[in-house]
PDB file of C-alpha atoms and ligand atoms in Angstrom:
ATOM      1  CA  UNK A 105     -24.094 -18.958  -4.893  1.00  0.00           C
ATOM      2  CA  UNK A 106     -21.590 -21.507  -2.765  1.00  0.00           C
ATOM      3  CA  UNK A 107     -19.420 -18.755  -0.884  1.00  0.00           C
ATOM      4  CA  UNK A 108     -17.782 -18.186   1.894  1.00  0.00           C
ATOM      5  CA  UNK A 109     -17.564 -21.886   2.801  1.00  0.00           C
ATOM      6  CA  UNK A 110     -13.930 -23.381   2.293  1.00  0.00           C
ATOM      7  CA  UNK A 111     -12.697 -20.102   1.402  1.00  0.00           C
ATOM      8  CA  UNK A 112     -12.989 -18.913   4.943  1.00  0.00           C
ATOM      9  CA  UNK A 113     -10.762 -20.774   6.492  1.00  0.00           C
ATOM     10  CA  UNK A 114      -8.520 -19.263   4.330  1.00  0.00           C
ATOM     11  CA  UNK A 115      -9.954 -15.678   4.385  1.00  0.00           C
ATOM     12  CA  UNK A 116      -7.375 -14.050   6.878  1.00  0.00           C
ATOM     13  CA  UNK A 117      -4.617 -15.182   5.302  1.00  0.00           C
ATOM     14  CA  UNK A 118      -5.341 -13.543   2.190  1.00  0.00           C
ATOM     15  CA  UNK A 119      -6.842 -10.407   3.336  1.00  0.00           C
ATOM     16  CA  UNK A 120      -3.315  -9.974   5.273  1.00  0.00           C
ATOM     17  CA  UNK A 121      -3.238  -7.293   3.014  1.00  0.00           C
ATOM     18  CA  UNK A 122      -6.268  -5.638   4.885  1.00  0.00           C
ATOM     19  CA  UNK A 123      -5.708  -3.220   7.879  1.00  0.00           C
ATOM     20  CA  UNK A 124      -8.290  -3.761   9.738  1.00  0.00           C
ATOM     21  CA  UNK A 125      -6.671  -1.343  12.694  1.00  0.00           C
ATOM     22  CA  UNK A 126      -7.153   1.366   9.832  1.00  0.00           C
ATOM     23  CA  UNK A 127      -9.984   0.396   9.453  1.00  0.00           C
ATOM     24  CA  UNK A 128     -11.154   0.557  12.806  1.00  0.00           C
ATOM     25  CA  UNK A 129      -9.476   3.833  13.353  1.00  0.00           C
ATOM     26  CA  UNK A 130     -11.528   5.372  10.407  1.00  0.00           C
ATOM     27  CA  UNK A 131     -14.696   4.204  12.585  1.00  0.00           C
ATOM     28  CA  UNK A 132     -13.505   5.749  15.477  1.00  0.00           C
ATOM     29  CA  UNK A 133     -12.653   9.235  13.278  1.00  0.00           C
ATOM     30  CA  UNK A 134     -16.514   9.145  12.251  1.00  0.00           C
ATOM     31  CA  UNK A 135     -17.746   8.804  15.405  1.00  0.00           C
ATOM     32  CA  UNK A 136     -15.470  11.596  16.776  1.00  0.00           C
ATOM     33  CA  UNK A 137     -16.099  14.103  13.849  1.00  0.00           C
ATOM     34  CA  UNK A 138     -20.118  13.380  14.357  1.00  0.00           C
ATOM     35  CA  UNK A 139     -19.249  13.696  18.204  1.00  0.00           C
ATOM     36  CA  UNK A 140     -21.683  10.219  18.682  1.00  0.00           C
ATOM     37  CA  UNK A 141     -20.629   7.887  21.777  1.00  0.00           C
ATOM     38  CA  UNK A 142     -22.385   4.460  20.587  1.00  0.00           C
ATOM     39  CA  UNK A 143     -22.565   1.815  23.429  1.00  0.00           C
ATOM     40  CA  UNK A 144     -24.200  -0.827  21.962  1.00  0.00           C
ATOM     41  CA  UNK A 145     -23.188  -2.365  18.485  1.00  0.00           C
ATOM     42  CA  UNK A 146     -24.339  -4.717  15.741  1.00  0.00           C
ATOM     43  CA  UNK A 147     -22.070  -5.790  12.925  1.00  0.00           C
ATOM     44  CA  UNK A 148     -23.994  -7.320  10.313  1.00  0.00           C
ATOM     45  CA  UNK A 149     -21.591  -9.621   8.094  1.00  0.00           C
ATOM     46  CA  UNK A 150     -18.811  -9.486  10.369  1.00  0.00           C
ATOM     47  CA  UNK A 151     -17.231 -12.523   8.667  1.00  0.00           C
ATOM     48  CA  UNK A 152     -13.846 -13.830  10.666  1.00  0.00           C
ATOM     49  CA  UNK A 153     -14.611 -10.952  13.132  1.00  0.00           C
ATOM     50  CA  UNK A 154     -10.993  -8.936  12.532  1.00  0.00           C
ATOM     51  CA  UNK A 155     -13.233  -5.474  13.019  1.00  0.00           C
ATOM     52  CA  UNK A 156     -15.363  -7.240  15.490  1.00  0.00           C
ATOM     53  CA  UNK A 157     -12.009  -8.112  17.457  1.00  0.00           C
ATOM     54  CA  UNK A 158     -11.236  -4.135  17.769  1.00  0.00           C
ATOM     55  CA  UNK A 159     -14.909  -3.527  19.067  1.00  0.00           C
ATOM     56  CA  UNK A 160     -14.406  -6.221  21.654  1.00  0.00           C
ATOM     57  CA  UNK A 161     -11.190  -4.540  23.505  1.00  0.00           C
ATOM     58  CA  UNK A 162     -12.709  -0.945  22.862  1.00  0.00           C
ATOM     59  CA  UNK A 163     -15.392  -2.270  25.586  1.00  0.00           C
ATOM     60  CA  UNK A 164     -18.422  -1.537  23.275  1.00  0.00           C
ATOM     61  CA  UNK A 165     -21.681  -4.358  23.893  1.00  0.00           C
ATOM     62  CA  UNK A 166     -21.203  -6.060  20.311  1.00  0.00           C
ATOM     63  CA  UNK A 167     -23.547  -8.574  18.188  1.00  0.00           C
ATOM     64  CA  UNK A 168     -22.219  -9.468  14.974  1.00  0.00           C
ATOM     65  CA  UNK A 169     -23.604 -11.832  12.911  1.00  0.00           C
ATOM     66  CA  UNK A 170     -22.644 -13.350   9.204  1.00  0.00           C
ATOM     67  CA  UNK A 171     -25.021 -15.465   6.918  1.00  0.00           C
ATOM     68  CA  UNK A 172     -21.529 -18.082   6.458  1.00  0.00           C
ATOM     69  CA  UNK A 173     -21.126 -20.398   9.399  1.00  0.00           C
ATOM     70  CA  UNK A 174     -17.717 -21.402   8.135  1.00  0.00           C
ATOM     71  CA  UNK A 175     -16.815 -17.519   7.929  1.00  0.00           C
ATOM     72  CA  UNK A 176     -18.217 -17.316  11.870  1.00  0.00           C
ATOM     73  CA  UNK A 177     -16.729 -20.421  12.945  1.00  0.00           C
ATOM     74  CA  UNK A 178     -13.155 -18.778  12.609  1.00  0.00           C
ATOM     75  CA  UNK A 179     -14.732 -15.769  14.112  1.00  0.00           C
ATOM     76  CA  UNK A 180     -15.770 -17.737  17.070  1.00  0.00           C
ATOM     77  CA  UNK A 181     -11.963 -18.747  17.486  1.00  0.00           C
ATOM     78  CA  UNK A 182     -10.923 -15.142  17.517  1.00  0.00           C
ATOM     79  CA  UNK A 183     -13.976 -13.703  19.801  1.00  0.00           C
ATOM     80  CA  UNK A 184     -15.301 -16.257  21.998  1.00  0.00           C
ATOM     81  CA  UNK A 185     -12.218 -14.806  24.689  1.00  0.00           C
ATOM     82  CA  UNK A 186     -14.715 -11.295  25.045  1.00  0.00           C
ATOM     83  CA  UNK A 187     -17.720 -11.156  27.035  1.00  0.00           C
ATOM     84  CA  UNK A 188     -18.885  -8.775  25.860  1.00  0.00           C
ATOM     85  CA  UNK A 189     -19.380 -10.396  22.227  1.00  0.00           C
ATOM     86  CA  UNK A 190     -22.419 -12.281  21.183  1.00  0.00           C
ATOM     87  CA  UNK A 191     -21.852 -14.224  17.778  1.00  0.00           C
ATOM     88  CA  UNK A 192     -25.062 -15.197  15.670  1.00  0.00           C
ATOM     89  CA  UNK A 193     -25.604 -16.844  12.574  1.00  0.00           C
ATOM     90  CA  UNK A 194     -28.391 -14.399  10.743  1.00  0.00           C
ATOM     91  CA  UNK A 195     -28.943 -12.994   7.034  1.00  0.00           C
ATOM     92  CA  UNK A 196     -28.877  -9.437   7.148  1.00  0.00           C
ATOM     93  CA  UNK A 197     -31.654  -9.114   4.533  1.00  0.00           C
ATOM     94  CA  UNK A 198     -33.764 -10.943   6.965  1.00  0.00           C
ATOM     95  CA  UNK A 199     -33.249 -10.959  10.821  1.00  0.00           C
ATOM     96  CA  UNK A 200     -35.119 -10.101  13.571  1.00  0.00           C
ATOM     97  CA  UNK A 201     -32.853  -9.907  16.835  1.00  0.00           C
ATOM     98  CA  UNK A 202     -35.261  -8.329  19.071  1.00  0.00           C
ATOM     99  CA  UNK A 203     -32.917  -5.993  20.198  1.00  0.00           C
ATOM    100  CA  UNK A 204     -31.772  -2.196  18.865  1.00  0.00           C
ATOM    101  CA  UNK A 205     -28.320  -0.978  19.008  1.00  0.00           C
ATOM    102  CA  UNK A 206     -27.233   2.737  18.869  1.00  0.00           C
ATOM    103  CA  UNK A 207     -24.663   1.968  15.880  1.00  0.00           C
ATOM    104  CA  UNK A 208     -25.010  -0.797  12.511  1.00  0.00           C
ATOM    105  CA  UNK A 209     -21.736  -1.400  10.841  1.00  0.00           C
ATOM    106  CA  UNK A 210     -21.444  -3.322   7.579  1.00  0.00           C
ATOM    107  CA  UNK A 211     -18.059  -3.435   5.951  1.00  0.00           C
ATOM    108  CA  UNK A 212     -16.013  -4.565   3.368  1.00  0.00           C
ATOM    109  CA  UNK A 213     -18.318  -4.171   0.767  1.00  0.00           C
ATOM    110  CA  UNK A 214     -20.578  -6.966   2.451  1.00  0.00           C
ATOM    111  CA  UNK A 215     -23.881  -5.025   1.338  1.00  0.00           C
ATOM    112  CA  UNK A 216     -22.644  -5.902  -2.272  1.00  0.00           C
ATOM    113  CA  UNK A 217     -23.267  -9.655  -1.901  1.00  0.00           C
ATOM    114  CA  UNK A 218     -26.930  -8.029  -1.690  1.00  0.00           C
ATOM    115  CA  UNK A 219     -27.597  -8.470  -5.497  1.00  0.00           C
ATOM    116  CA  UNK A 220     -31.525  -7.977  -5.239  1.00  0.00           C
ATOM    117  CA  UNK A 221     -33.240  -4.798  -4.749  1.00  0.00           C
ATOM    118  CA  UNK A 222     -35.731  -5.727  -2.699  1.00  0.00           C
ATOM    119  CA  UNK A 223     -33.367  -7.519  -0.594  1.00  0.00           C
ATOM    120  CA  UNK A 224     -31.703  -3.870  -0.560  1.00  0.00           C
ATOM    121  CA  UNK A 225     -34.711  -2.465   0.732  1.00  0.00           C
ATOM    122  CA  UNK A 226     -35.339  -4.768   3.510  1.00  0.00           C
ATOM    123  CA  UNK A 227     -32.067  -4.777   4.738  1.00  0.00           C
ATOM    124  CA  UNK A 228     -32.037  -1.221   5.327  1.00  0.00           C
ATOM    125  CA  UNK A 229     -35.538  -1.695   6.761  1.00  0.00           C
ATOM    126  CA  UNK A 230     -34.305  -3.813   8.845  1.00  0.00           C
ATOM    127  CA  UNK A 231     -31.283  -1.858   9.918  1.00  0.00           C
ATOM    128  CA  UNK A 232     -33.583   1.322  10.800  1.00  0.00           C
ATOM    129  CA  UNK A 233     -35.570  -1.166  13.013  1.00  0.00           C
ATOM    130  CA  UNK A 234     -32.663  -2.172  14.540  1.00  0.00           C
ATOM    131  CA  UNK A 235     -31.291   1.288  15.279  1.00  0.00           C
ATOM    132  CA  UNK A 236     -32.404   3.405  18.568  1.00  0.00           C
ATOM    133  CA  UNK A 237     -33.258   6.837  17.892  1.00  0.00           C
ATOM    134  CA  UNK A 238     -30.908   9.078  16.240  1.00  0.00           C
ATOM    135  CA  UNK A 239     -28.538   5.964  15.332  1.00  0.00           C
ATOM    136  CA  UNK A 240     -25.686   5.556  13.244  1.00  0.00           C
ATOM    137  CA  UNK A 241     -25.758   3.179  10.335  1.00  0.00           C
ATOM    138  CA  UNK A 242     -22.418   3.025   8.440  1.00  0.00           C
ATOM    139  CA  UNK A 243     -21.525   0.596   5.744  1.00  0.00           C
ATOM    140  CA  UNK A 244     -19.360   0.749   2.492  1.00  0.00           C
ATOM    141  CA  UNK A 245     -19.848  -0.800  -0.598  1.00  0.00           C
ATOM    142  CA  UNK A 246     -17.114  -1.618  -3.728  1.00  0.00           C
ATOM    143  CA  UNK A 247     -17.911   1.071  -6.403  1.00  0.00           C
ATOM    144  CA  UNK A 248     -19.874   0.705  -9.282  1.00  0.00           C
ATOM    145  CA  UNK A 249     -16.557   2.058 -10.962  1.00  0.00           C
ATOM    146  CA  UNK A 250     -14.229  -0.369  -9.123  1.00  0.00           C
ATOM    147  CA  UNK A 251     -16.486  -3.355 -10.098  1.00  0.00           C
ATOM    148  CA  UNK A 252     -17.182  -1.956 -14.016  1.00  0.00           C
ATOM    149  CA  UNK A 253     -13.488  -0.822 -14.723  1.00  0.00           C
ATOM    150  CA  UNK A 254     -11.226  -2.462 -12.545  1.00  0.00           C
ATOM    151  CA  UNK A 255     -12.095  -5.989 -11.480  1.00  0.00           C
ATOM    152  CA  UNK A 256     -14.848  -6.708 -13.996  1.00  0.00           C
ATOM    153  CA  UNK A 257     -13.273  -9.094 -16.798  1.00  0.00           C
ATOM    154  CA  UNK A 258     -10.184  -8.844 -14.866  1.00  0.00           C
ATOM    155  CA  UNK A 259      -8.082 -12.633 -13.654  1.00  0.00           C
ATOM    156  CA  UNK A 260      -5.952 -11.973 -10.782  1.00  0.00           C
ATOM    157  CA  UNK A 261      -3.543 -15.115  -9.925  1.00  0.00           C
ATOM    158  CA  UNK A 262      -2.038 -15.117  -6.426  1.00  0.00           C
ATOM    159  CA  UNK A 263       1.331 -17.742  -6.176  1.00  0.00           C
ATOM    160  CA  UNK A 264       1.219 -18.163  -2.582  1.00  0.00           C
ATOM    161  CA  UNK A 265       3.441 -21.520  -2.297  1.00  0.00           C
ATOM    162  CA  UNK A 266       0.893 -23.263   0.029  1.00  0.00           C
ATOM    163  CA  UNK A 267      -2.061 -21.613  -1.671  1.00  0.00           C
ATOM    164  CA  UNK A 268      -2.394 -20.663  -5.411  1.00  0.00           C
ATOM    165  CA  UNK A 269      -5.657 -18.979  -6.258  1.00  0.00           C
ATOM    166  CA  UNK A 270      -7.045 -17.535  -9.444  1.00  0.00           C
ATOM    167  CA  UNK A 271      -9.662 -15.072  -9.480  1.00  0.00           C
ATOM    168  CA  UNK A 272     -11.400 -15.176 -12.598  1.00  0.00           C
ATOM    169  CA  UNK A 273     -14.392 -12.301 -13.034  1.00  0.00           C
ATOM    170  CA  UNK A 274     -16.812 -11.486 -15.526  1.00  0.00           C
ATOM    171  CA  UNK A 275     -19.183  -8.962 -15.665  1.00  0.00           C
ATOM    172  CA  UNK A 276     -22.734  -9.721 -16.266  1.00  0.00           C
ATOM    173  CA  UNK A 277     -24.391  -6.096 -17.889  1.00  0.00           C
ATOM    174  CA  UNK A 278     -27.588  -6.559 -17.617  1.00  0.00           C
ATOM    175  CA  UNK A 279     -28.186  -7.124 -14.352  1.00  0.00           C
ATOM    176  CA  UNK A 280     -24.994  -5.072 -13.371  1.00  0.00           C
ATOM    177  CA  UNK A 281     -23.190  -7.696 -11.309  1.00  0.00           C
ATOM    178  CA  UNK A 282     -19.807  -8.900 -11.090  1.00  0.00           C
ATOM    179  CA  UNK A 283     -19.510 -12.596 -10.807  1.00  0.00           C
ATOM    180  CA  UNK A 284     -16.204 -13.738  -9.106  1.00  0.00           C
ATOM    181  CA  UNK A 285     -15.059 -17.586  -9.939  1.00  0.00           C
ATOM    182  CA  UNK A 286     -12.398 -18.220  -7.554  1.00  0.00           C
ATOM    183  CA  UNK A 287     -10.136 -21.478  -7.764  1.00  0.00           C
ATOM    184  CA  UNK A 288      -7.888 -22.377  -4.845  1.00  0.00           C
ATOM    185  CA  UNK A 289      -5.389 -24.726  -4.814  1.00  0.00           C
ATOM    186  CA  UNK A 290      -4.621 -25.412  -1.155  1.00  0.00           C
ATOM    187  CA  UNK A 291      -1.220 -27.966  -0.252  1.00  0.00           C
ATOM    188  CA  UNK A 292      -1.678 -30.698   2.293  1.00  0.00           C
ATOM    189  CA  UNK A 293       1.225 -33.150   2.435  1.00  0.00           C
ATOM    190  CA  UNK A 294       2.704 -33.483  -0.995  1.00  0.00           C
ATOM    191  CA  UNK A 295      -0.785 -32.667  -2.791  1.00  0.00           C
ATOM    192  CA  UNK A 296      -2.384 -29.644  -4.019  1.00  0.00           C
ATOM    193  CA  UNK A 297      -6.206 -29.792  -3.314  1.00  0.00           C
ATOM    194  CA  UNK A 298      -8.859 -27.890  -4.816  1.00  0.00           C
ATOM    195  CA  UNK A 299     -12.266 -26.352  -4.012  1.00  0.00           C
ATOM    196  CA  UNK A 300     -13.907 -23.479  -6.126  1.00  0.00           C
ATOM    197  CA  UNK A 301     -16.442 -20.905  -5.109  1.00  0.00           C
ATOM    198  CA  UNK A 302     -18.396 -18.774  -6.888  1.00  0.00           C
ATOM    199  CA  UNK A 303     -19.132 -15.103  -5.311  1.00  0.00           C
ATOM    200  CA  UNK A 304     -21.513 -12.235  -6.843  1.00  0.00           C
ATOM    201  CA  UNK A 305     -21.399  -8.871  -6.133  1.00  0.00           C
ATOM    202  CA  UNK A 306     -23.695  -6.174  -7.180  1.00  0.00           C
ATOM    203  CA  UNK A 307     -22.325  -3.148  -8.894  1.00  0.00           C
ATOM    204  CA  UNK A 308     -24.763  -0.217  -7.009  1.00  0.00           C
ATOM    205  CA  UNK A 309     -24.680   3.451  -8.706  1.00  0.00           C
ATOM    206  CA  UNK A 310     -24.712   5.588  -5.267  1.00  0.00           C
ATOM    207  CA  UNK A 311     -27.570   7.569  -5.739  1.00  0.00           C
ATOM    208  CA  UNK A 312     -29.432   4.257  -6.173  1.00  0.00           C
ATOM    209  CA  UNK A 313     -28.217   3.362  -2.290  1.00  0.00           C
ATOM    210  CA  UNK A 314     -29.287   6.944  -1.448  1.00  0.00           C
ATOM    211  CA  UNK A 315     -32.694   6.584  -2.397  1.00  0.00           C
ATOM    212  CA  UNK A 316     -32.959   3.152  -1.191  1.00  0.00           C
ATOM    213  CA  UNK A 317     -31.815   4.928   2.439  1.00  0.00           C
ATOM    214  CA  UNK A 318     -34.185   7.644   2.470  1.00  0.00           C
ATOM    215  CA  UNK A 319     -36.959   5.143   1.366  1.00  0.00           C
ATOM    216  CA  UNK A 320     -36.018   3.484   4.715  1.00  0.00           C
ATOM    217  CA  UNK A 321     -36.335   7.214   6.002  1.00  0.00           C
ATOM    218  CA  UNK A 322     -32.754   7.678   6.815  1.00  0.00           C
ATOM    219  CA  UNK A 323     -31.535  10.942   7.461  1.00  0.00           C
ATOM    220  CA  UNK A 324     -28.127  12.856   7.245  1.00  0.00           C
ATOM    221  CA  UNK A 325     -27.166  10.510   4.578  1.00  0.00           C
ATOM    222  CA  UNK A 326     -23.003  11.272   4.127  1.00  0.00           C
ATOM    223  CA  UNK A 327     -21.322   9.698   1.100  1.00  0.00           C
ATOM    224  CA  UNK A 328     -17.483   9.860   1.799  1.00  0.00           C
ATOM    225  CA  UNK A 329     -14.672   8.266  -0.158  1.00  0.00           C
ATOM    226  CA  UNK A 330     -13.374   4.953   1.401  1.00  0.00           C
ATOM    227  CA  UNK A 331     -11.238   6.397   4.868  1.00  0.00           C
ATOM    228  CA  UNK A 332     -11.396  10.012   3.999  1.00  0.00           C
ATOM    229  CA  UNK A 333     -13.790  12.222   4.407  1.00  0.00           C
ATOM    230  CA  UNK A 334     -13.307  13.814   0.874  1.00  0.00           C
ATOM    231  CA  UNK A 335     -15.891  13.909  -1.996  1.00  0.00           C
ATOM    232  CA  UNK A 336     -16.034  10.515  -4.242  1.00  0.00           C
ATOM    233  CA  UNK A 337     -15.535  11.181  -7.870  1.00  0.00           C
ATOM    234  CA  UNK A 338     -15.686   8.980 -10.948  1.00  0.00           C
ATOM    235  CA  UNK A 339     -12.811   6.855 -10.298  1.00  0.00           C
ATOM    236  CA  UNK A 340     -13.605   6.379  -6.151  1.00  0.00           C
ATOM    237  CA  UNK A 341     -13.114   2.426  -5.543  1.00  0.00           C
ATOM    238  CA  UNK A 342     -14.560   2.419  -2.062  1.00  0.00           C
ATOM    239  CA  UNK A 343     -17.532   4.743  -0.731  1.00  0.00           C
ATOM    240  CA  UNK A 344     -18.380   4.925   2.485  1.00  0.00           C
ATOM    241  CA  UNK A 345     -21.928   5.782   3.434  1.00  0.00           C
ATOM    242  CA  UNK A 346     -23.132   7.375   7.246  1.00  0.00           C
ATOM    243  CA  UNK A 347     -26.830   7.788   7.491  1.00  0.00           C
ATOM    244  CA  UNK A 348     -28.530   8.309  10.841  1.00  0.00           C
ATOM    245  CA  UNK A 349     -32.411   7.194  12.271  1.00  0.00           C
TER     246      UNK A 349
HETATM  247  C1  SAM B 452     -15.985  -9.478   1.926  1.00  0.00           C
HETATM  248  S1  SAM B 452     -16.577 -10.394   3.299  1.00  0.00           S
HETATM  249  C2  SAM B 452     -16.349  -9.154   4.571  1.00  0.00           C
HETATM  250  C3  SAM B 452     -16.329  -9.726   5.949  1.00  0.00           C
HETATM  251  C4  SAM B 452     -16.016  -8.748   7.060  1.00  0.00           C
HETATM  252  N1  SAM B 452     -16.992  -7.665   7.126  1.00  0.00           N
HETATM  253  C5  SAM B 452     -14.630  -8.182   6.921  1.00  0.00           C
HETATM  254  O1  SAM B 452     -14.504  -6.943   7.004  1.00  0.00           O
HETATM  255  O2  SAM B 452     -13.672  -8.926   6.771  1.00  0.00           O
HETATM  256  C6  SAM B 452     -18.313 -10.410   3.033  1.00  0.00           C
HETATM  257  C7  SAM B 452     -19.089 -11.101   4.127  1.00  0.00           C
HETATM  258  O3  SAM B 452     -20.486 -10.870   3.913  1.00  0.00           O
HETATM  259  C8  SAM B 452     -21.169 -12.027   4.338  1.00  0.00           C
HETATM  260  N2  SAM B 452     -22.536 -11.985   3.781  1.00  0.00           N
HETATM  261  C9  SAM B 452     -22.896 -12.003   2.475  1.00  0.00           C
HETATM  262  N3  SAM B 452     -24.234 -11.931   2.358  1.00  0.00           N
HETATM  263  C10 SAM B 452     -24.729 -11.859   3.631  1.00  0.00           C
HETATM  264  C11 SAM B 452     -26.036 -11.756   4.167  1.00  0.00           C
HETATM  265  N4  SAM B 452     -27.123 -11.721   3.366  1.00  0.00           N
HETATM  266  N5  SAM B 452     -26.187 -11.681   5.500  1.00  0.00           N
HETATM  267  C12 SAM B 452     -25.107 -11.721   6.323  1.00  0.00           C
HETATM  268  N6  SAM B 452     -23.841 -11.828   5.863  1.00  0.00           N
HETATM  269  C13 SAM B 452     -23.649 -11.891   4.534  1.00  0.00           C
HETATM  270  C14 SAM B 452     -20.315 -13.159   3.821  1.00  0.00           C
HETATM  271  O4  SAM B 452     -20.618 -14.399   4.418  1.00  0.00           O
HETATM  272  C15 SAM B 452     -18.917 -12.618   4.172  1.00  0.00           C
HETATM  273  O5  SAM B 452     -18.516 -13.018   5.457  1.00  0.00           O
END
């Protein structure tokens, strides 16, 4: 898989779409409603660091790491201001940061670029590891509906003037993935120039990351739909999962 590499410096741009304050706020909701004070915090794929950047200035002792060093070279840009930030280069299916934290985020449906099951398991092995007693892991993954039904076999085009992308998608059945071919045409000068990544995502039914979790021997596992705290039915795009060590 090549991505995250040329794409990232132009990931904020097109996730300007993305609140990430929202976002951020829907953290801070969790933590309230579960009445949970975390002072130490890892974000595993924290890509460009926009969530990271709210953790920073809420005073919180952050790691966050991302397998892309292009993705955490921006995020250097935006973090390396905070102190209280350390930025590390790590695959969250395999790290080892000799250190445990008393909250693990994962968001954006990073944990779907984990297309492997036992790369599921170990992750979340890893994450319980991680976590001090009574931790909070919370993550959220793109639905198994959103990938089957609404981007699966889908081309999105984005006319941008100084960027044109296409996002071209197919959906691979057997192995339940969705396989994202993304063109970008980028202008420089006069020129358009063009790089192409290729991105897979996992399609993941939620009761299989359920049992997956309590293999890891996770407890209070809480399946919300994406920034609510209402049930998920059949046509939920984003699910948001809160399990605790
Ligand atoms: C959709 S982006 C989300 C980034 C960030 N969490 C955000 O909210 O903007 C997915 C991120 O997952 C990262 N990623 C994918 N597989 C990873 C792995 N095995 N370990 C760490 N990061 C990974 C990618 O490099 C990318 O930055």
């Amino acid at each position: 898989m090549n991505a995250y590499n040329n794409f990232a410096k132009l990931y904020d741009t097109l996730m300007d779409n993305v609140d990430y304050n929202r976002w951020y706020k829907y953290i801070k909701e969790i933590l309230n409603k579960y009445r949970y004070e975390p002072k130490t915090v890892l974000e595993m794929a924290c890509g460009t660091g926009s969530l990271t950047k709210f953790l920073c200035e809420d005073d919180y002792d952050i790691t966050c790491f991302d397998l892309s060093e292009e993705m955490l070279s921006v995020a250097y840009d935006k973090l390396r201001k905070y102190k209280n930030c350390e930025i590390l280069n790590q695959d969250m299916t395999n790290f080892d940061l000799n250190k445990k934290y008393d909250l693990i985020l994962c968001l954006c449906d990073s944990l779907n670029y984990i297309t492997d099951r036992e790369d599921l398991i170990n992750t979340f092995n890893n994450v319980y590891n991680h976590l001090n007693e009574d931790g909070m892991f919370i993550f959220d993954i793109n639905s198994y509906y959103k990938l089957n039904n609404i981007i699966a076999n889908n081309t999105f085009v984005e006319d941008r003037e100084e960027i044109y992308y296409i996002w071209d998608n197919f959906y691979d059945d057997e192995n339940d993935q969705c396989e994202f071919y993304l063109t970008f045409f980028v202008k420089e000068a006069e020129k358009y120039l063009r790089f192409d990544e290729n991105h897979i995502q996992k399609a993941y039914k939620t009761n299989e990351i359920i049992e997956v979790l309590k293999s890891s021997e996770f407890k209070n596992i809480d399946v919300y739909e994406g920034f609510t705290f209402n049930s998920i039915n059949e046509t939920s795009e984003r699910i948001n999962f809160i399990a605790t060590k």
